[in-house]
Coordinates of C-alpha atoms in Angstrom, one line a residue:
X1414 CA 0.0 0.0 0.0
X1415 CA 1.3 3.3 -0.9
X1416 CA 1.8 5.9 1.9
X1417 CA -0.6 8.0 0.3
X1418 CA -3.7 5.8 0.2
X1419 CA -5.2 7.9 3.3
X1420 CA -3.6 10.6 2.7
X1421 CA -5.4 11.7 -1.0
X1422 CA -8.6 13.1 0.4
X1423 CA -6.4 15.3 2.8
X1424 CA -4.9 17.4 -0.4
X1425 CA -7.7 19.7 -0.4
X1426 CA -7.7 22.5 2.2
X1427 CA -11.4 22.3 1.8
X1428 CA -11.4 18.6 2.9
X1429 CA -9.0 19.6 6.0
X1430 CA -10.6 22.2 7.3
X1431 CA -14.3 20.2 7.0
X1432 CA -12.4 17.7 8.9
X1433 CA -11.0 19.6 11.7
X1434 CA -14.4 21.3 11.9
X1435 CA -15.9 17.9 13.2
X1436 CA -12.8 16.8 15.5
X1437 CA -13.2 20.3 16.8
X1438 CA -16.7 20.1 17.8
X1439 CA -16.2 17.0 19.0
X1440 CA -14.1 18.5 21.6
X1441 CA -17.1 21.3 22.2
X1442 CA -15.1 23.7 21.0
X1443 CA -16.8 27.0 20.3
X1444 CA -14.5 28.4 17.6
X1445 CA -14.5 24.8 16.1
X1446 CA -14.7 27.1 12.6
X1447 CA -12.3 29.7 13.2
X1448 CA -9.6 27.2 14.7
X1449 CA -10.0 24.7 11.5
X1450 CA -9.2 27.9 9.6
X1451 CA -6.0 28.8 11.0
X1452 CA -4.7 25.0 11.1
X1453 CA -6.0 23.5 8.0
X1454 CA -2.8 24.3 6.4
X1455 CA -0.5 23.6 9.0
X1456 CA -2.7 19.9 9.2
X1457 CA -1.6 19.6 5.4
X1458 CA 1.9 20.4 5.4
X1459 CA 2.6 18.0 8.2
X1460 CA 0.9 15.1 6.4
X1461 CA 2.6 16.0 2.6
X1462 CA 6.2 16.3 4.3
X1463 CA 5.4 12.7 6.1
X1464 CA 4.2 11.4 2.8
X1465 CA 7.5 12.7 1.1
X1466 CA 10.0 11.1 3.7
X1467 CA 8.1 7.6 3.8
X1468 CA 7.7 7.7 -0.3
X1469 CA 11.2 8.4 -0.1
X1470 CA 12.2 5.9 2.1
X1471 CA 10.5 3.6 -0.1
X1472 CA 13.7 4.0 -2.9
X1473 CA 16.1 4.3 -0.7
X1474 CA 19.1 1.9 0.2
X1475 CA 18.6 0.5 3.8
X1476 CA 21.2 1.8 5.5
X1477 CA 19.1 5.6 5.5
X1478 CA 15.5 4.1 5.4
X1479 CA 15.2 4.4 9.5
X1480 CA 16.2 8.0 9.6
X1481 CA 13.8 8.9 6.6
X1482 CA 10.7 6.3 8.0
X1483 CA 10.9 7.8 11.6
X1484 CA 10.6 11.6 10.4
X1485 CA 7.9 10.7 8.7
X1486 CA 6.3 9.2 11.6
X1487 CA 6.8 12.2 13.5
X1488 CA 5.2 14.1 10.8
X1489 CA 2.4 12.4 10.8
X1490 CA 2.3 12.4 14.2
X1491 CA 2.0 16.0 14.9
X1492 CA -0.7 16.3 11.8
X1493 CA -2.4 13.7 14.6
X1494 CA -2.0 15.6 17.1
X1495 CA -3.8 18.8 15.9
X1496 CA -7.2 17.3 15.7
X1497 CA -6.8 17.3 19.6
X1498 CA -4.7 20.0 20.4
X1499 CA -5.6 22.9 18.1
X1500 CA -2.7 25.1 19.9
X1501 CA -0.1 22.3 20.0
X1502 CA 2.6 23.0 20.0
X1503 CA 2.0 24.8 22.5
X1504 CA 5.4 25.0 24.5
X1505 CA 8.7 24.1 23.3
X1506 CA 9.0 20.7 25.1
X1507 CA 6.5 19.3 23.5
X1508 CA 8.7 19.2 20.1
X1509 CA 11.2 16.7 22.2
X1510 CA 11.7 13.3 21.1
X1511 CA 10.2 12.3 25.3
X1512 CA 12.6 9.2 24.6
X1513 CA 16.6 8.8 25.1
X1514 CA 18.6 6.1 23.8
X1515 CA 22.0 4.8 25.5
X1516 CA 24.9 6.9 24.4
X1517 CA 27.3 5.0 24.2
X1518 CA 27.3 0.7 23.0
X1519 CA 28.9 -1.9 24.6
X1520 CA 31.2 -4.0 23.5
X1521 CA 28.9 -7.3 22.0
X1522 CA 26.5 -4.4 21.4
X1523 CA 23.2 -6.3 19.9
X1524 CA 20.1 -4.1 19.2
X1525 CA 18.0 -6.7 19.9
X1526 CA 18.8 -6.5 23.7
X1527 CA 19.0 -2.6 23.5
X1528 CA 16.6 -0.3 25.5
X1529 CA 15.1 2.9 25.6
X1530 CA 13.9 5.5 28.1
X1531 CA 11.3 7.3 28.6
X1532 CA 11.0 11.4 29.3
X1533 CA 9.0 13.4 31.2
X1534 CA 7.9 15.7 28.1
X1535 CA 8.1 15.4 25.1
X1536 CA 6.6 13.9 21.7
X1537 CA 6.3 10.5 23.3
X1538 CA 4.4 10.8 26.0
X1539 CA 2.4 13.8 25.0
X1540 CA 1.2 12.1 21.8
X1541 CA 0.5 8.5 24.3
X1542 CA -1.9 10.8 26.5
X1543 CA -3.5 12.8 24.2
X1544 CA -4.5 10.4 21.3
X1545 CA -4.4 7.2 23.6
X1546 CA -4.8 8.3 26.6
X1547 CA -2.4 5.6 27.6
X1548 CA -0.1 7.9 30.4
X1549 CA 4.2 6.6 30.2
X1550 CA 5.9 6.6 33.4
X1551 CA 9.0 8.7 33.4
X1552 CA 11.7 6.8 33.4
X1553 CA 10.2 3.5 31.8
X1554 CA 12.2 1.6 30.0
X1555 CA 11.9 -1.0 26.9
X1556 CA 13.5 -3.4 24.9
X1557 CA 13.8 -3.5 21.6
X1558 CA 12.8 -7.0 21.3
X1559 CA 9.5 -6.4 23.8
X1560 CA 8.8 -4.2 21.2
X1561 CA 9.2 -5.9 17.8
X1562 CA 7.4 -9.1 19.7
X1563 CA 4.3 -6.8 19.8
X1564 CA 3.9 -6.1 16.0
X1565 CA 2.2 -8.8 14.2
X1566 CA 3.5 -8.9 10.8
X1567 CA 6.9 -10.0 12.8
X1568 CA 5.4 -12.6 14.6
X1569 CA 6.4 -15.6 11.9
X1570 CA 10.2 -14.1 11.5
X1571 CA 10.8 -14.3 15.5
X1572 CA 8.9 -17.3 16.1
X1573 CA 11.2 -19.1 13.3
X1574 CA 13.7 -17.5 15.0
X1575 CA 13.6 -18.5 18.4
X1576 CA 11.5 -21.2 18.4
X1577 CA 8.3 -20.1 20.4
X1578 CA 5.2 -18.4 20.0
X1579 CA 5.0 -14.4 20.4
X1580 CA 1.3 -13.6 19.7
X1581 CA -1.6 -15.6 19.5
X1582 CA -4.6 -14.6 17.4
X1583 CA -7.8 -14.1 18.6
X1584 CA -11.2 -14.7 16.4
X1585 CA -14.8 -13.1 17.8
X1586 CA -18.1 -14.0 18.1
X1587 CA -21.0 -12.6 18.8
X1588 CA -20.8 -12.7 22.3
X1589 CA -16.8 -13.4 22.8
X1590 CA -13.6 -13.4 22.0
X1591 CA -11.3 -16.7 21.6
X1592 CA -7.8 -17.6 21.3
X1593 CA -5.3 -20.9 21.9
X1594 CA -5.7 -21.9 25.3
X1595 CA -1.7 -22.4 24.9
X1596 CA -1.7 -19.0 25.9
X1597 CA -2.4 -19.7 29.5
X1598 CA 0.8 -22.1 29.3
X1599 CA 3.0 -19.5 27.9
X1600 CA 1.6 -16.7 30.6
X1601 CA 1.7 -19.6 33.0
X1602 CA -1.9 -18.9 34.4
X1603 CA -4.9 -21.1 34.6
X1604 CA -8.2 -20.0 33.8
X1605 CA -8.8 -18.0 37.3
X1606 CA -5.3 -16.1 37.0
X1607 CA -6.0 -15.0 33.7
X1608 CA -9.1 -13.3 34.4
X1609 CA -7.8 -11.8 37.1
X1610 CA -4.9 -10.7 34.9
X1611 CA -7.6 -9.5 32.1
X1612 CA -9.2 -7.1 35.2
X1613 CA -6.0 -5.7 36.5
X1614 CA -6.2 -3.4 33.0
X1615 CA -9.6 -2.6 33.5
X1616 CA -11.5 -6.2 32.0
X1617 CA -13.2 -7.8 34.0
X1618 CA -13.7 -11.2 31.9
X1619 CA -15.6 -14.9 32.4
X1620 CA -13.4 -17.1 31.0
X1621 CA -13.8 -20.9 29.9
X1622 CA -11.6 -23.2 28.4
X1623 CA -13.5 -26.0 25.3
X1624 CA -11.8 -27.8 22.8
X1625 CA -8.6 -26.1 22.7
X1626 CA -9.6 -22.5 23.0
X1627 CA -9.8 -20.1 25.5
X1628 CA -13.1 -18.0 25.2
X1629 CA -13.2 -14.7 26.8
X1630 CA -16.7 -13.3 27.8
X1631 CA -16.5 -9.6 28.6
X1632 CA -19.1 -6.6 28.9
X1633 CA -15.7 -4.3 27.0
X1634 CA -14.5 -5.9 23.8
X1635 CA -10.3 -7.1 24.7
X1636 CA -9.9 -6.2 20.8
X1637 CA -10.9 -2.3 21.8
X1638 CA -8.5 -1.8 25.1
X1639 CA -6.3 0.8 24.2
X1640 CA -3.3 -1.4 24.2
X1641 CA -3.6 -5.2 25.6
X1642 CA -4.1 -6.2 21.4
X1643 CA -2.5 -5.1 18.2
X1644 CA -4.4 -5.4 14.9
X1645 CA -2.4 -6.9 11.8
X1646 CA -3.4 -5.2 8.2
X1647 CA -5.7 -7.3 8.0
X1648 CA -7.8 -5.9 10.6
X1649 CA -7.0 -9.5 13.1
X1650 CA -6.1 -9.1 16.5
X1651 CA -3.4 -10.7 18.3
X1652 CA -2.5 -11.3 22.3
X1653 CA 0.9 -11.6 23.3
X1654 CA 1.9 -14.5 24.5
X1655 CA 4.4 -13.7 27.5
X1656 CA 3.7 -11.5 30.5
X1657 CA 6.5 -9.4 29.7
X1658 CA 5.1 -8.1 26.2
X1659 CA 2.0 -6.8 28.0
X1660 CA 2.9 -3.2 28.1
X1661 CA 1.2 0.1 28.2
X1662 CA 1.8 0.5 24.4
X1663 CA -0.7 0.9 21.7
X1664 CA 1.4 -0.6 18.1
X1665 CA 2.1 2.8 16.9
X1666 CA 4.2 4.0 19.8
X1667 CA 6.1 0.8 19.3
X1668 CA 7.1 1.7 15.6
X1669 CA 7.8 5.2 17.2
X1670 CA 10.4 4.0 19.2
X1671 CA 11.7 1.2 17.2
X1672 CA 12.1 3.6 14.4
X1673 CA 13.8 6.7 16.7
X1674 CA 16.6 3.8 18.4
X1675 CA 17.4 2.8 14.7
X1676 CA 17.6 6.2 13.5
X1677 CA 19.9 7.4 16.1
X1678 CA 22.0 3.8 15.3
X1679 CA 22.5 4.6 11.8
X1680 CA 23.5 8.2 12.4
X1681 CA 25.9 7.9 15.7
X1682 CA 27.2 4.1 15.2
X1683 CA 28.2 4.1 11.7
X1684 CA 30.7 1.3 12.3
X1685 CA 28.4 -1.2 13.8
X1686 CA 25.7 -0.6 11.2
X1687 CA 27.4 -0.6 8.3
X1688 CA 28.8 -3.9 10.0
X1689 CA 25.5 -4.9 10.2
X1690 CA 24.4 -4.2 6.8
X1691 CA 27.2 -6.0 5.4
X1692 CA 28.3 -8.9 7.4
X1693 CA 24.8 -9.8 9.1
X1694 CA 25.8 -11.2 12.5
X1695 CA 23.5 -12.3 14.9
X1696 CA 19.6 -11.7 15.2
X1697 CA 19.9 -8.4 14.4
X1698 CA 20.0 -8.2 10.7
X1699 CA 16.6 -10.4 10.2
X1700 CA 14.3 -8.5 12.7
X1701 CA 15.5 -5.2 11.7
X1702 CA 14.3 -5.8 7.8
X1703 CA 11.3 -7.3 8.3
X1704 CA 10.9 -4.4 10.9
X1705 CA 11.3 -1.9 8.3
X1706 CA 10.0 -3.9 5.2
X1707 CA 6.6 -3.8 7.7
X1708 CA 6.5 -0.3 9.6
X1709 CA 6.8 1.5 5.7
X1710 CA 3.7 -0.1 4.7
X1711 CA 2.2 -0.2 8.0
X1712 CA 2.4 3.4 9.7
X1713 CA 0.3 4.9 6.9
X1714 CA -2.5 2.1 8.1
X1715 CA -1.8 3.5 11.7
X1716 CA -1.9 6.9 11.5
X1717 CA -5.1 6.8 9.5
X1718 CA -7.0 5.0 12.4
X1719 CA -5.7 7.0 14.6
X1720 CA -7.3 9.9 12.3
X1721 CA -10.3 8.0 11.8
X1722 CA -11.0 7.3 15.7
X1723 CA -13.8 9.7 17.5

């Protein structure tokens, strides 16, 4: 999918500032009308210059696609982010990245195992709270490979990989949701735990195990929790599979800051990328491809739910 296949409508100022009207009025704004106005262009420039550095990144060699894919996220991110925030930015610490990467690698550096924390302000956690309203604890950090596990289209690459399961799927039905009941021996929970898991993030679930699956009754859909489930491109929800992966992260913010650790890789550790781009050791090389072969067809599916959402 092209990254402008949600984006077409938005190149007619007309078309913005209709759209703006609504998400403004849907914050019972009074000047719903008057704010549209004055960021219906501002709305459109984000979006074109995203579109331009993922289009570009679509051409371009690997060793620059992160740097090129993650400014366009952040583009499209602040487009996002005025159809809730009609004065953002409205300080200077806002425009922050809100995440830090380790200066300096270690000797047996492997990105895989690297991590990245979280800042009190900042694009990051603003963006979480505002369009999620998912709040980041300063000072959180994650793992690159808690955060790859999390992304769908990545599950058949790590599983190959390592040899286990990362997400499970779920199917619905009219009344519940349903997934491998082998996820209750990978989260090492029976059927009691696991409901009581499910309501420690605000679910409070029924859940029974027949013929393999485990069905999970619920008054709130799991599939529409902010960030328990990512959706695949084709609209299928997944769980993941170990305690560890179940973090306060809706799947975009996890391309955010894949995308930002690999960008500052490729611009500050020259040596060991190139190195990687050329003599593929480890895990590395594998996860990182299909990583970026996925997030440049995926983000423009992300942001436009995101822009789609009430």
């Amino acid at each position: 999918m092209s990254s402008s296949a949600f984006y077409i409508p938005f190149q007619s100022i007309d078309f913005v500032k209709e759209f703006l009207v609504k998400k403004y009025e849907n914050l019972h704004l009074n000047n719903a009308q008057s704010l549209a106005y004055q960021n219906g262009y501002s709305f459109l420039y984000y979006l074109e210059m995203g579109k331009q550095y993922v289009d570009q990144a679509a051409v371009a060699p690997m060793a620059t696609r992160p740097v090129l894919l993650f400014y366009g996220c952040v583009q499209w991110m602040k487009a996002c982010l005025l159809t809730v925030d009609p004065e953002y930015p409205g300080t200077t610490q806002v425009l922050a990245h809100g995440v830090t990467a380790r200066k300096r690698k270690k000797q047996g550096y492997a990105f895989w195992e690297d991590e990245i924390k979280v800042q009190k302000e900042g694009l990051f956690p603003y963006f979480s709270d505002r369009l999620f309203h998912v709040k980041q604890l300063t000072g959180e950090k994650y793992t690159m490979n808690t955060l790859l596990r999390r992304i769908p289209e990545l599950a058949p690459v790590i599983e190959r990989m390592f040899g286990s399961p990362v997400l499970f799927p779920l199917t619905r039905s009219d009344r519940s949701s349903s997934v491998s009941d082998h996820l209750l021996k990978t989260l090492e929970m029976d059927v009691p735990r696991f409901d009581a898991w499910l309501k420690s993030f605000g679910l409070p679930s029924s859940s029974t195990k027949t013929k393999g699956q485990l069905d999970i009754i619920s008054d709130n859909r799991i599939e529409d929790h902010p960030f328990l489930t990512t959706r695949d491109q084709q609209g299928v929800s997944w769980l993941p599979a170990f305690r560890t992966d179940y973090l306060p992260l809706p799947e975009l913010m996890c391309h955010y800051l894949i995308l930002y650790n690999l960008s500052m890789v490729c611009r500050y550790e020259t040596e060991w990328w190139c190195e990687l781009l050329h003599t593929f050791p480890g895990h590395d090389y594998p996860c990182i491809h299909a990583f970026l072969n996925t997030t440049s067809v995926k983000l423009p599916l992300l942001i436009e739910r995101v822009l789609s959402s009430d």
